[in-house]
PDB file of C-alpha atoms in Angstrom:
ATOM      1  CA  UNK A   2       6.078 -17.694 -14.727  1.00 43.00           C
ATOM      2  CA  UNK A   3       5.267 -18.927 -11.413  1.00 49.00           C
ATOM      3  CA  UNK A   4       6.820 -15.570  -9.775  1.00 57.00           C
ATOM      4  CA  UNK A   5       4.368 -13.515 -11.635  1.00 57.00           C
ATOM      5  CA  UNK A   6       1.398 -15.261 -10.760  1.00 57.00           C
ATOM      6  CA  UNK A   7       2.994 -14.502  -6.854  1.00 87.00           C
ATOM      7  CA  UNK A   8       4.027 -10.919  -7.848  1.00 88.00           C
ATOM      8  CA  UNK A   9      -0.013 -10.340  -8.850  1.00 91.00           C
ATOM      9  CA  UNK A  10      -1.317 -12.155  -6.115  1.00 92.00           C
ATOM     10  CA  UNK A  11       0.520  -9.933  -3.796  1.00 93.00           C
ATOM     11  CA  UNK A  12      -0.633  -7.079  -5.630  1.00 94.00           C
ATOM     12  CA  UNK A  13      -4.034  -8.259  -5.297  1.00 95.00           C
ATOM     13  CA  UNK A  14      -3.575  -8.327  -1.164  1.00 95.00           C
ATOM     14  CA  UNK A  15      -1.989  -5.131  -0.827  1.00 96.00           C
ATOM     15  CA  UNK A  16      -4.592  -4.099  -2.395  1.00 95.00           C
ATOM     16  CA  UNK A  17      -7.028  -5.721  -0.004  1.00 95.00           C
ATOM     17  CA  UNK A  18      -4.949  -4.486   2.561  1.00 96.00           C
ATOM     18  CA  UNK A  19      -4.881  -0.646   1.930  1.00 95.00           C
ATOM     19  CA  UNK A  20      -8.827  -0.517   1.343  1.00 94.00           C
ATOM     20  CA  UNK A  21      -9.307  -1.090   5.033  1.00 93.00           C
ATOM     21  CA  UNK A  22      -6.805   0.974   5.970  1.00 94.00           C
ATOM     22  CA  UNK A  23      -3.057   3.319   5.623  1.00 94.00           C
ATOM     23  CA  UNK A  24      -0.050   1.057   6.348  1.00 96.00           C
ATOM     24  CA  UNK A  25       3.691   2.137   6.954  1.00 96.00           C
ATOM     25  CA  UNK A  26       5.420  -0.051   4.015  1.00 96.00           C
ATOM     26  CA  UNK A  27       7.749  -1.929   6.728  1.00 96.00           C
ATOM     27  CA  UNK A  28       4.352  -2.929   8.815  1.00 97.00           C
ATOM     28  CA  UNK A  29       2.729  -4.169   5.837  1.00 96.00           C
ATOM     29  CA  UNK A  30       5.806  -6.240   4.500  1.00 95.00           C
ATOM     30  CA  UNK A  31       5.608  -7.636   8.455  1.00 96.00           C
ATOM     31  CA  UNK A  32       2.069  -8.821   7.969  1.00 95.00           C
ATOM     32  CA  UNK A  33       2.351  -9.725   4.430  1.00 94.00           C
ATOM     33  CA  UNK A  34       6.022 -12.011   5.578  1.00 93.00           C
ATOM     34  CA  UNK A  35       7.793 -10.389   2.483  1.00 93.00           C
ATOM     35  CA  UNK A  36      10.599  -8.125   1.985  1.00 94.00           C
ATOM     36  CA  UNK A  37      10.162  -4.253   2.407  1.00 95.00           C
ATOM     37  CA  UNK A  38      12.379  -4.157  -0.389  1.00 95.00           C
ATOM     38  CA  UNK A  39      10.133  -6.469  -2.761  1.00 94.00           C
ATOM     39  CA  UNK A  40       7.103  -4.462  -1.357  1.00 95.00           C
ATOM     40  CA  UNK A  41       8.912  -1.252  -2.041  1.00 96.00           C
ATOM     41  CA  UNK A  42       9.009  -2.433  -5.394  1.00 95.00           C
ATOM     42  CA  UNK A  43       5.224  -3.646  -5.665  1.00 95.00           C
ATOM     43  CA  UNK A  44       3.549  -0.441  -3.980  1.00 96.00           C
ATOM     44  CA  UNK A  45       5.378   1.723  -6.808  1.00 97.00           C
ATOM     45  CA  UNK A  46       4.282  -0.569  -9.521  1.00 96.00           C
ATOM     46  CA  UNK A  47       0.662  -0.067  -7.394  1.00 96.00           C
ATOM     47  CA  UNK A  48       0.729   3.527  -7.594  1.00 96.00           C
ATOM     48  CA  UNK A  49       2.206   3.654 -10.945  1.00 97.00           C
ATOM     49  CA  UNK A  50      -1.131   2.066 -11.858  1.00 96.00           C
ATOM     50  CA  UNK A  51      -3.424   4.134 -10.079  1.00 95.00           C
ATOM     51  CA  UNK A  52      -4.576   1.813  -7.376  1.00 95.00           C
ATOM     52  CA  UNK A  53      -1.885   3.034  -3.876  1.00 96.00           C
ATOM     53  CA  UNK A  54      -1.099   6.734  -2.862  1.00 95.00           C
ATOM     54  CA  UNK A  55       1.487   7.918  -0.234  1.00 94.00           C
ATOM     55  CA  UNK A  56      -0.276   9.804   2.750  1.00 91.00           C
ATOM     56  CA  UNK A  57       1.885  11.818   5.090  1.00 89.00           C
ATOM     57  CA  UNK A  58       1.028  12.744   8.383  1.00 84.00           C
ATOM     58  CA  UNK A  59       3.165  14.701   8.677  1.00 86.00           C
ATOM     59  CA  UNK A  60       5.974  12.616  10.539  1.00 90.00           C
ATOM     60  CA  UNK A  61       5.050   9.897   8.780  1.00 92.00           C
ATOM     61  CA  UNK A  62       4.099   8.084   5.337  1.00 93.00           C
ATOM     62  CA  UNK A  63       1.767   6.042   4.570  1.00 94.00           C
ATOM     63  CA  UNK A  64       0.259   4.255   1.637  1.00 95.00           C
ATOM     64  CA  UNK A  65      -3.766   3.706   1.343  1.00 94.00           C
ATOM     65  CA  UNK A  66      -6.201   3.665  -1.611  1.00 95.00           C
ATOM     66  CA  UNK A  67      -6.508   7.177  -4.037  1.00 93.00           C
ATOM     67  CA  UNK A  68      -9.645   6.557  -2.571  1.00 91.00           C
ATOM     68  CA  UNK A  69      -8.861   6.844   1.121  1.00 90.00           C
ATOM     69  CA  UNK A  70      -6.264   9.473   0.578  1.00 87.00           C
ATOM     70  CA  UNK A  71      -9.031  11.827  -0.738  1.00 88.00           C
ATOM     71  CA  UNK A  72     -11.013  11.045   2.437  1.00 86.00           C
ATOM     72  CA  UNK A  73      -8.331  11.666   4.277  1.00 83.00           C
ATOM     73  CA  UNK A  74      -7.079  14.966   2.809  1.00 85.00           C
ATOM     74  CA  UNK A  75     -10.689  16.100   3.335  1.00 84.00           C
ATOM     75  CA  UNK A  76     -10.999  15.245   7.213  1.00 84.00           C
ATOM     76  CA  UNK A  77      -7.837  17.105   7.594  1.00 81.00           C
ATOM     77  CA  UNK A  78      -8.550  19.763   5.757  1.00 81.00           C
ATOM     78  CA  UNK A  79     -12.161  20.102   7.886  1.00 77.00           C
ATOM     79  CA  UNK A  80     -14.349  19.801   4.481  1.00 62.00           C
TER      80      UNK A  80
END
């Protein structure tokens, strides 16, 4: 029981995390002190729900908000 209460509180902060701005999964799992395997895990259960998005750069991936990503895609695409 206890787990799940830490598995949605984490949510909760990568949430919190990925409104300000794109993180590589292994930076964020630096900040956040917790596996990039476990965070693996929560940023598909994230996306799965609507709330995360991958971003490529092109070289690299990234995960943000749906929100973000759409910002994003429109900078790059000059709109």
């Amino acid at each position: 029981m206890a787990e799940e209460i830490n598995k949605e509180e984490l949510k909760q902060k990568v949430v919190e995390y990925l409104q300000k701005k794109p993180w590589q999964v292994r930076d964020l799992a630096k900040i956040l002190r917790v596996k990039k395997r476990e965070l693996d895990k929560i940023v598909q259960e994230l996306i799965n729900e609507g709330k995360a998005a991958y971003w490529s750069s092109g070289s690299t991936t990234y995960i943000t908000t749906p929100e973000k990503l759409k910002e994003m895609e429109e900078k790059r695409s000059g709109v």
